[in-house]
mmCIF file of C-alpha atoms in Angstrom:
data_model
loop_
_atom_site.group_PDB
_atom_site.id
_atom_site.type_symbol
_atom_site.label_atom_id
_atom_site.label_comp_id
_atom_site.label_asym_id
_atom_site.label_seq_id
_atom_site.Cartn_x
_atom_site.Cartn_y
_atom_site.Cartn_z
ATOM 1 C CA MET A 1 -19.127 -17.874 4.671
ATOM 2 C CA ALA A 2 -17.046 -15.592 2.613
ATOM 3 C CA ASN A 3 -13.302 -16.603 2.663
ATOM 4 C CA GLU A 4 -14.009 -19.690 4.586
ATOM 5 C CA GLU A 5 -11.401 -21.799 2.897
ATOM 6 C CA GLN A 6 -8.897 -18.834 3.380
ATOM 7 C CA GLN A 7 -9.568 -18.538 7.089
ATOM 8 C CA GLN A 8 -8.676 -22.246 7.382
ATOM 9 C CA SER A 9 -5.714 -22.245 5.404
ATOM 10 C CA TRP A 10 -4.024 -19.106 7.143
ATOM 11 C CA ALA A 11 -5.101 -20.388 10.938
ATOM 12 C CA THR A 12 -2.477 -23.119 9.902
ATOM 13 C CA GLN A 13 -0.181 -21.367 7.911
ATOM 14 C CA GLY A 14 -0.120 -18.072 10.038
ATOM 15 C CA VAL A 15 1.376 -20.456 12.742
ATOM 16 C CA ASP A 16 4.348 -21.265 10.396
ATOM 17 C CA TRP A 17 4.625 -17.565 9.423
ATOM 18 C CA VAL A 18 4.804 -16.347 13.139
ATOM 19 C CA ASP A 19 7.456 -19.142 14.068
ATOM 20 C CA HIS A 20 9.625 -18.460 11.138
ATOM 21 C CA ALA A 21 9.075 -14.640 11.061
ATOM 22 C CA ALA A 22 12.667 -13.552 10.621
ATOM 23 C CA ILE A 23 12.978 -15.470 7.411
ATOM 24 C CA PHE A 24 9.912 -14.227 5.894
ATOM 25 C CA GLU A 25 10.996 -10.764 6.918
ATOM 26 C CA ALA A 26 14.304 -11.032 5.317
ATOM 27 C CA ALA A 27 13.073 -12.352 1.903
ATOM 28 C CA LEU A 28 10.359 -10.020 1.583
ATOM 29 C CA ALA A 29 11.909 -6.870 2.866
ATOM 30 C CA PRO A 30 12.296 -4.994 -0.464
ATOM 31 C CA PHE A 31 8.577 -5.607 -1.068
ATOM 32 C CA ALA A 32 7.767 -3.660 2.333
ATOM 33 C CA ASP A 33 9.897 -0.832 1.260
ATOM 34 C CA ALA A 34 8.190 -0.467 -2.193
ATOM 35 C CA VAL A 35 4.823 -0.193 -0.569
ATOM 36 C CA LEU A 36 5.724 2.395 2.028
ATOM 37 C CA GLN A 37 7.574 4.433 -0.623
ATOM 38 C CA ALA A 38 4.219 4.247 -3.231
ATOM 39 C CA ALA A 39 2.130 5.019 -0.116
ATOM 40 C CA ASP A 40 3.981 8.297 0.946
ATOM 41 C CA ILE A 41 2.708 7.939 4.888
ATOM 42 C CA GLY A 42 3.126 10.988 6.937
ATOM 43 C CA SER A 43 2.997 11.805 10.743
ATOM 44 C CA ASP A 44 -0.389 11.430 11.987
ATOM 45 C CA THR A 45 -1.757 9.590 8.815
ATOM 46 C CA ARG A 46 -4.633 7.213 9.389
ATOM 47 C CA VAL A 47 -3.229 4.022 7.962
ATOM 48 C CA LEU A 48 -5.232 0.528 7.010
ATOM 49 C CA ASP A 49 -2.960 -2.391 6.388
ATOM 50 C CA ILE A 50 -5.028 -5.387 4.624
ATOM 51 C CA GLY A 51 -3.541 -8.346 5.645
ATOM 52 C CA CYS A 52 -1.387 -7.081 8.074
ATOM 53 C CA GLY A 53 0.389 -10.390 8.872
ATOM 54 C CA SER A 54 2.532 -10.235 12.049
ATOM 55 C CA GLY A 55 2.897 -6.422 11.984
ATOM 56 C CA THR A 56 5.769 -5.656 9.576
ATOM 57 C CA LEU A 57 3.964 -2.621 7.702
ATOM 58 C CA LEU A 58 2.097 -1.278 10.708
ATOM 59 C CA GLN A 59 5.489 -1.294 12.884
ATOM 60 C CA ARG A 60 7.128 0.846 10.086
ATOM 61 C CA ALA A 61 3.958 3.030 9.770
ATOM 62 C CA ALA A 62 4.043 3.610 13.589
ATOM 63 C CA GLY A 63 7.649 4.421 13.286
ATOM 64 C CA ILE A 64 6.963 7.136 11.124
ATOM 65 C CA GLY A 65 4.360 8.685 13.287
ATOM 66 C CA ALA A 66 1.169 7.444 11.763
ATOM 67 C CA VAL A 67 -1.895 5.898 13.278
ATOM 68 C CA PRO A 68 -2.000 2.258 12.370
ATOM 69 C CA VAL A 69 -4.702 0.118 12.177
ATOM 70 C CA GLY A 70 -4.082 -3.812 10.747
ATOM 71 C CA VAL A 71 -6.946 -6.546 10.123
ATOM 72 C CA ASP A 72 -6.101 -9.880 8.992
ATOM 73 C CA ILE A 73 -7.915 -13.297 8.717
ATOM 74 C CA SER A 74 -5.122 -15.472 10.781
ATOM 75 C CA GLN A 75 -5.670 -15.463 14.251
ATOM 76 C CA PRO A 76 -1.946 -16.451 15.299
ATOM 77 C CA MET A 77 -0.880 -13.423 13.045
ATOM 78 C CA VAL A 78 -2.983 -11.076 14.877
ATOM 79 C CA VAL A 79 -1.836 -11.995 17.854
ATOM 80 C CA ALA A 80 1.721 -11.790 16.862
ATOM 81 C CA ALA A 81 1.226 -8.166 15.364
ATOM 82 C CA ARG A 82 -0.474 -7.087 18.306
ATOM 83 C CA ARG A 83 2.458 -8.015 20.643
ATOM 84 C CA ARG A 84 5.044 -6.529 18.140
ATOM 85 C CA VAL A 85 3.086 -3.280 17.669
ATOM 86 C CA PRO A 86 1.175 -2.528 20.825
ATOM 87 C CA GLU A 87 0.215 1.010 19.799
ATOM 88 C CA ALA A 88 -1.586 -0.196 16.634
ATOM 89 C CA THR A 89 -5.005 -1.305 16.635
ATOM 90 C CA VAL A 90 -5.357 -4.963 14.963
ATOM 91 C CA VAL A 91 -8.433 -6.652 14.181
ATOM 92 C CA LEU A 92 -8.917 -10.183 13.590
ATOM 93 C CA GLY A 93 -11.360 -10.693 10.639
ATOM 94 C CA ASP A 94 -12.145 -10.640 6.784
ATOM 95 C CA ALA A 95 -11.876 -7.171 4.929
ATOM 96 C CA GLN A 96 -14.087 -8.481 2.285
ATOM 97 C CA THR A 97 -17.057 -8.127 4.985
ATOM 98 C CA LEU A 98 -15.790 -6.528 7.938
ATOM 99 C CA ASP A 99 -16.731 -3.065 8.765
ATOM 100 C CA LEU A 100 -13.354 -1.445 8.700
ATOM 101 C CA ARG A 101 -14.127 1.820 10.231
ATOM 102 C CA ALA A 102 -16.115 0.655 13.107
ATOM 103 C CA GLY A 103 -17.271 4.215 14.081
ATOM 104 C CA ASN A 104 -13.829 5.657 13.468
ATOM 105 C CA ALA A 105 -12.669 8.395 11.238
ATOM 106 C CA ALA A 106 -12.111 7.308 7.755
ATOM 107 C CA PHE A 107 -8.276 6.155 6.487
ATOM 108 C CA ASP A 108 -6.089 8.473 4.500
ATOM 109 C CA ARG A 109 -3.766 5.520 3.211
ATOM 110 C CA VAL A 110 -4.831 1.743 2.688
ATOM 111 C CA ILE A 111 -2.039 -0.355 2.386
ATOM 112 C CA SER A 112 -0.871 -4.102 1.889
ATOM 113 C CA ARG A 113 2.153 -6.421 1.312
ATOM 114 C CA PHE A 114 0.709 -9.416 -0.344
ATOM 115 C CA GLY A 115 -2.454 -9.314 1.920
ATOM 116 C CA VAL A 116 -5.359 -8.683 -0.853
ATOM 117 C CA MET A 117 -4.988 -11.598 -3.391
ATOM 118 C CA PHE A 118 -7.380 -13.955 -1.284
ATOM 119 C CA PHE A 119 -10.849 -12.765 -1.466
ATOM 120 C CA ASP A 120 -13.699 -14.844 -2.699
ATOM 121 C CA ASP A 121 -15.014 -11.734 -4.266
ATOM 122 C CA PRO A 122 -12.125 -9.086 -4.897
ATOM 123 C CA VAL A 123 -14.655 -6.391 -6.171
ATOM 124 C CA ALA A 124 -16.862 -6.639 -2.977
ATOM 125 C CA ALA A 125 -13.597 -6.655 -0.957
ATOM 126 C CA PHE A 126 -12.298 -3.506 -2.510
ATOM 127 C CA THR A 127 -15.564 -1.990 -2.598
ATOM 128 C CA ASN A 128 -15.799 -2.589 1.241
ATOM 129 C CA ILE A 129 -12.401 -1.252 1.679
ATOM 130 C CA ARG A 130 -12.964 1.840 -0.442
ATOM 131 C CA ARG A 131 -15.765 2.567 2.326
ATOM 132 C CA ALA A 132 -13.413 3.093 5.076
ATOM 133 C CA ALA A 133 -11.079 5.312 3.057
ATOM 134 C CA ALA A 134 -11.515 9.131 3.071
ATOM 135 C CA PRO A 135 -12.082 10.997 -0.319
ATOM 136 C CA GLY A 136 -8.630 11.418 -1.658
ATOM 137 C CA ALA A 137 -7.229 8.629 0.016
ATOM 138 C CA ARG A 138 -4.330 6.622 -1.598
ATOM 139 C CA LEU A 139 -4.351 2.920 -1.820
ATOM 140 C CA ALA A 140 -0.900 1.298 -2.241
ATOM 141 C CA PHE A 141 -0.047 -2.440 -2.417
ATOM 142 C CA VAL A 142 2.301 -4.991 -3.791
ATOM 143 C CA CYS A 143 1.432 -8.436 -5.220
ATOM 144 C CA TRP A 144 3.195 -11.257 -7.260
ATOM 145 C CA ARG A 145 3.125 -10.717 -11.025
ATOM 146 C CA GLU A 146 2.329 -13.338 -13.286
ATOM 147 C CA GLY A 147 4.907 -15.185 -15.482
ATOM 148 C CA ASP A 148 8.040 -17.246 -13.974
ATOM 149 C CA ASN A 149 8.369 -16.343 -10.370
ATOM 150 C CA PRO A 150 11.167 -18.380 -8.490
ATOM 151 C CA MET A 151 9.514 -17.691 -5.269
ATOM 152 C CA PHE A 152 6.958 -20.256 -6.188
ATOM 153 C CA SER A 153 9.481 -22.512 -8.037
ATOM 154 C CA VAL A 154 12.948 -22.633 -6.795
ATOM 155 C CA GLY A 155 12.866 -26.005 -4.832
ATOM 156 C CA VAL A 156 8.931 -26.211 -4.720
ATOM 157 C CA ASP A 157 8.830 -28.024 -8.008
ATOM 158 C CA MET A 158 11.450 -30.575 -6.904
ATOM 159 C CA LEU A 159 9.383 -31.426 -3.598
ATOM 160 C CA ALA A 160 6.218 -31.561 -5.396
ATOM 161 C CA ALA A 161 7.331 -34.184 -7.772
ATOM 162 C CA GLN A 162 7.940 -36.649 -4.893
ATOM 163 C CA LEU A 163 4.217 -36.309 -4.142
ATOM 164 C CA GLU A 164 1.741 -38.947 -5.208
ATOM 165 C CA SER A 165 -0.934 -36.016 -5.843
ATOM 166 C CA PRO A 166 0.947 -32.689 -6.070
ATOM 167 C CA PRO A 167 -1.130 -29.409 -5.135
ATOM 168 C CA ALA A 168 -2.833 -28.407 -8.487
ATOM 169 C CA ALA A 169 -1.357 -25.496 -10.327
ATOM 170 C CA ALA A 170 -2.685 -22.113 -8.710
ATOM 171 C CA ASP A 171 -5.752 -20.963 -11.117
ATOM 172 C CA PRO A 172 -5.032 -17.163 -11.588
ATOM 173 C CA THR A 173 -8.843 -16.377 -11.086
ATOM 174 C CA GLU A 174 -9.155 -17.876 -7.655
ATOM 175 C CA PRO A 175 -8.100 -16.658 -4.294
ATOM 176 C CA GLY A 176 -4.450 -17.292 -3.705
ATOM 177 C CA PRO A 177 -0.874 -15.695 -3.873
ATOM 178 C CA LEU A 178 -0.940 -15.414 -7.652
ATOM 179 C CA ALA A 179 -4.468 -14.219 -8.107
ATOM 180 C CA PHE A 180 -3.542 -10.483 -9.185
ATOM 181 C CA GLY A 181 -0.917 -11.488 -11.433
ATOM 182 C CA ASN A 182 -2.593 -10.212 -14.565
ATOM 183 C CA ALA A 183 -2.481 -6.298 -14.675
ATOM 184 C CA GLU A 184 -5.697 -5.752 -16.461
ATOM 185 C CA ARG A 185 -7.603 -8.290 -13.956
ATOM 186 C CA VAL A 186 -6.265 -5.773 -11.253
ATOM 187 C CA ARG A 187 -7.294 -2.670 -13.167
ATOM 188 C CA THR A 188 -10.677 -3.941 -13.849
ATOM 189 C CA ILE A 189 -11.325 -5.323 -10.185
ATOM 190 C CA LEU A 190 -10.325 -1.922 -8.756
ATOM 191 C CA ALA A 191 -12.139 0.312 -11.341
ATOM 192 C CA ASP A 192 -15.477 -1.842 -10.443
ATOM 193 C CA ALA A 193 -14.780 -1.120 -6.904
ATOM 194 C CA GLY A 194 -14.826 2.374 -7.419
ATOM 195 C CA TRP A 195 -11.245 3.090 -7.391
ATOM 196 C CA ALA A 196 -9.669 5.781 -9.558
ATOM 197 C CA ASP A 197 -6.172 6.506 -11.024
ATOM 198 C CA VAL A 198 -5.282 2.807 -10.932
ATOM 199 C CA GLU A 199 -1.612 2.261 -11.862
ATOM 200 C CA LEU A 200 0.339 -0.593 -11.785
ATOM 201 C CA ALA A 201 4.308 -0.443 -11.689
ATOM 202 C CA ALA A 202 6.495 -3.673 -12.417
ATOM 203 C CA PHE A 203 8.925 -3.995 -9.345
ATOM 204 C CA ASP A 204 11.453 -6.871 -9.187
ATOM 205 C CA GLY A 205 13.091 -6.993 -5.691
ATOM 206 C CA VAL A 206 15.735 -9.631 -4.781
ATOM 207 C CA CYS A 207 14.662 -12.143 -2.216
ATOM 208 C CA ASN A 208 17.524 -12.861 -0.224
ATOM 209 C CA PHE A 209 17.176 -15.611 2.194
ATOM 210 C CA SER A 210 20.468 -15.092 4.172
ATOM 211 C CA ILE A 211 20.254 -14.332 7.800
ATOM 212 C CA ASP A 212 23.236 -13.506 9.886
ATOM 213 C CA GLY A 213 25.734 -14.604 7.265
ATOM 214 C CA SER A 214 23.911 -17.925 6.349
ATOM 215 C CA ASP A 215 24.108 -19.000 2.759
ATOM 216 C CA GLY A 216 20.130 -18.843 2.864
ATOM 217 C CA VAL A 217 19.826 -22.537 2.075
ATOM 218 C CA GLU A 218 18.023 -23.623 5.274
ATOM 219 C CA GLU A 219 15.854 -20.562 5.699
ATOM 220 C CA ARG A 220 14.428 -21.439 1.937
ATOM 221 C CA LEU A 221 13.910 -24.724 2.997
ATOM 222 C CA THR A 222 12.125 -23.889 6.038
ATOM 223 C CA MET A 223 9.772 -21.349 3.745
ATOM 224 C CA ILE A 224 9.068 -24.384 1.408
ATOM 225 C CA LEU A 225 8.087 -26.634 4.369
ATOM 226 C CA SER A 226 5.817 -24.200 5.693
ATOM 227 C CA ASN A 227 3.680 -23.817 2.310
ATOM 228 C CA ARG A 228 0.972 -25.496 0.921
ATOM 229 C CA THR A 229 3.363 -28.200 -0.961
ATOM 230 C CA GLY A 230 5.641 -28.329 2.101
ATOM 231 C CA GLN A 231 2.736 -29.145 4.699
ATOM 232 C CA GLN A 232 1.454 -31.738 2.333
ATOM 233 C CA ALA A 233 5.123 -33.410 2.017
ATOM 234 C CA ARG A 234 5.409 -33.082 5.791
ATOM 235 C CA THR A 235 2.381 -35.378 6.275
ATOM 236 C CA GLU A 236 2.582 -37.579 3.333
ATOM 237 C CA LEU A 237 6.047 -38.524 2.755
ATOM 238 C CA PRO A 238 7.283 -39.900 6.325
ATOM 239 C CA ALA A 239 4.268 -41.937 6.344
ATOM 240 C CA ARG A 240 5.039 -43.246 2.849
ATOM 241 C CA LEU A 241 8.931 -43.143 2.557
ATOM 242 C CA GLY A 242 9.643 -43.620 6.407
ATOM 243 C CA GLU A 243 11.486 -41.314 8.428
ATOM 244 C CA ASP A 244 14.780 -42.323 6.469
ATOM 245 C CA GLY A 245 13.196 -41.682 3.397
ATOM 246 C CA TRP A 246 11.769 -38.331 4.063
ATOM 247 C CA ALA A 247 15.341 -37.187 5.510
ATOM 248 C CA ALA A 248 16.652 -38.369 2.194
ATOM 249 C CA VAL A 249 13.941 -36.232 0.326
ATOM 250 C CA VAL A 250 15.110 -33.195 2.545
ATOM 251 C CA ASP A 251 18.635 -33.611 1.696
ATOM 252 C CA LYS A 252 17.848 -33.740 -2.019
ATOM 253 C CA LEU A 253 16.127 -30.593 -1.406
ATOM 254 C CA ARG A 254 19.040 -29.052 0.154
ATOM 255 C CA ASP A 255 21.144 -29.989 -2.796
ATOM 256 C CA GLU A 256 18.940 -28.385 -5.156
ATOM 257 C CA LEU A 257 18.910 -25.206 -3.414
ATOM 258 C CA ARG A 258 22.454 -24.982 -3.287
ATOM 259 C CA ARG A 259 22.480 -25.326 -6.860
ATOM 260 C CA HIS A 260 20.958 -21.830 -7.079
ATOM 261 C CA ARG A 261 23.051 -19.822 -4.870
ATOM 262 C CA VAL A 262 24.560 -16.604 -6.284
ATOM 263 C CA ASP A 263 28.177 -15.433 -5.171
ATOM 264 C CA GLY A 264 27.464 -18.288 -2.110
ATOM 265 C CA VAL A 265 24.209 -16.937 -0.953
ATOM 266 C CA LEU A 266 20.485 -18.120 -2.147
ATOM 267 C CA LYS A 267 18.746 -15.215 -3.708
ATOM 268 C CA PHE A 268 16.521 -14.422 -6.545
ATOM 269 C CA PRO A 269 14.296 -11.707 -7.999
ATOM 270 C CA GLY A 270 10.579 -11.576 -6.729
ATOM 271 C CA HIS A 271 8.495 -10.298 -9.609
ATOM 272 C CA THR A 272 5.702 -7.993 -8.573
ATOM 273 C CA TRP A 273 3.441 -5.140 -9.215
ATOM 274 C CA VAL A 274 3.034 -1.967 -7.074
ATOM 275 C CA VAL A 275 -0.385 -1.070 -7.379
ATOM 276 C CA THR A 276 -1.469 2.580 -6.582
ATOM 277 C CA ALA A 277 -5.132 3.988 -6.556
ATOM 278 C CA THR A 278 -7.149 6.856 -5.340
ATOM 279 C CA ASN A 279 -10.476 6.775 -3.802
ATOM 280 C CA PRO A 280 -12.519 9.488 -5.663
ATOM 281 C CA GLY A 281 -15.004 9.897 -2.682
#
């Protein structure tokens, strides 16, 4: 089954994303803005959101007057998106293999915020996605850029060092959040899938973890404990160190995060690509 590992992973991670949606929305807000600006969505535009998550872009598209359709591999996030944007059609499934049109009209825009880097076969996935797009339709998505990216290191490295077998470093050619970091790889994938006019623009947005005047430390801590390293730590360290030992590790992590505050708030740049392309039809 295509993307079986990702389906299993996001069945778990999706729960944390939904439970802590406010934190993820605050930290990733600039990147939603960047995608929507690149997509140039108008009223009555048929929009397909790949990896729609809990519905951020769907809600924004609906607010513009577009006709939004979302697809995601995570059941908890699909349920949340349907609840959040009842006027949208939200489908549970794998965009690599799913019939994305399902008898409906082709899409004028295809968008995604960090939702397209998880395919087993990205060329097959983007070929399938293009089949659902109208001739001349615009593709616009944001993905993490290669190189030093604080989103994946600030606090995470310290926690990983406490583990007996930390998660292996991400392979940039395998499905995962950093799989589209290399610009030439992205261009090749989209070109091989039949997309034209492929462009990548570097975009650095500020990941600000402050909510309602907080310093953002607890919010960043929550995000770390929700990711792959954090989930492993939550399982391994209380059993190995005891509850007091685990609490000491969490306190040490808080101290580490406090050292990264800027003007009293935890924030740092998120290095991304904003990618656009056109379906030549």
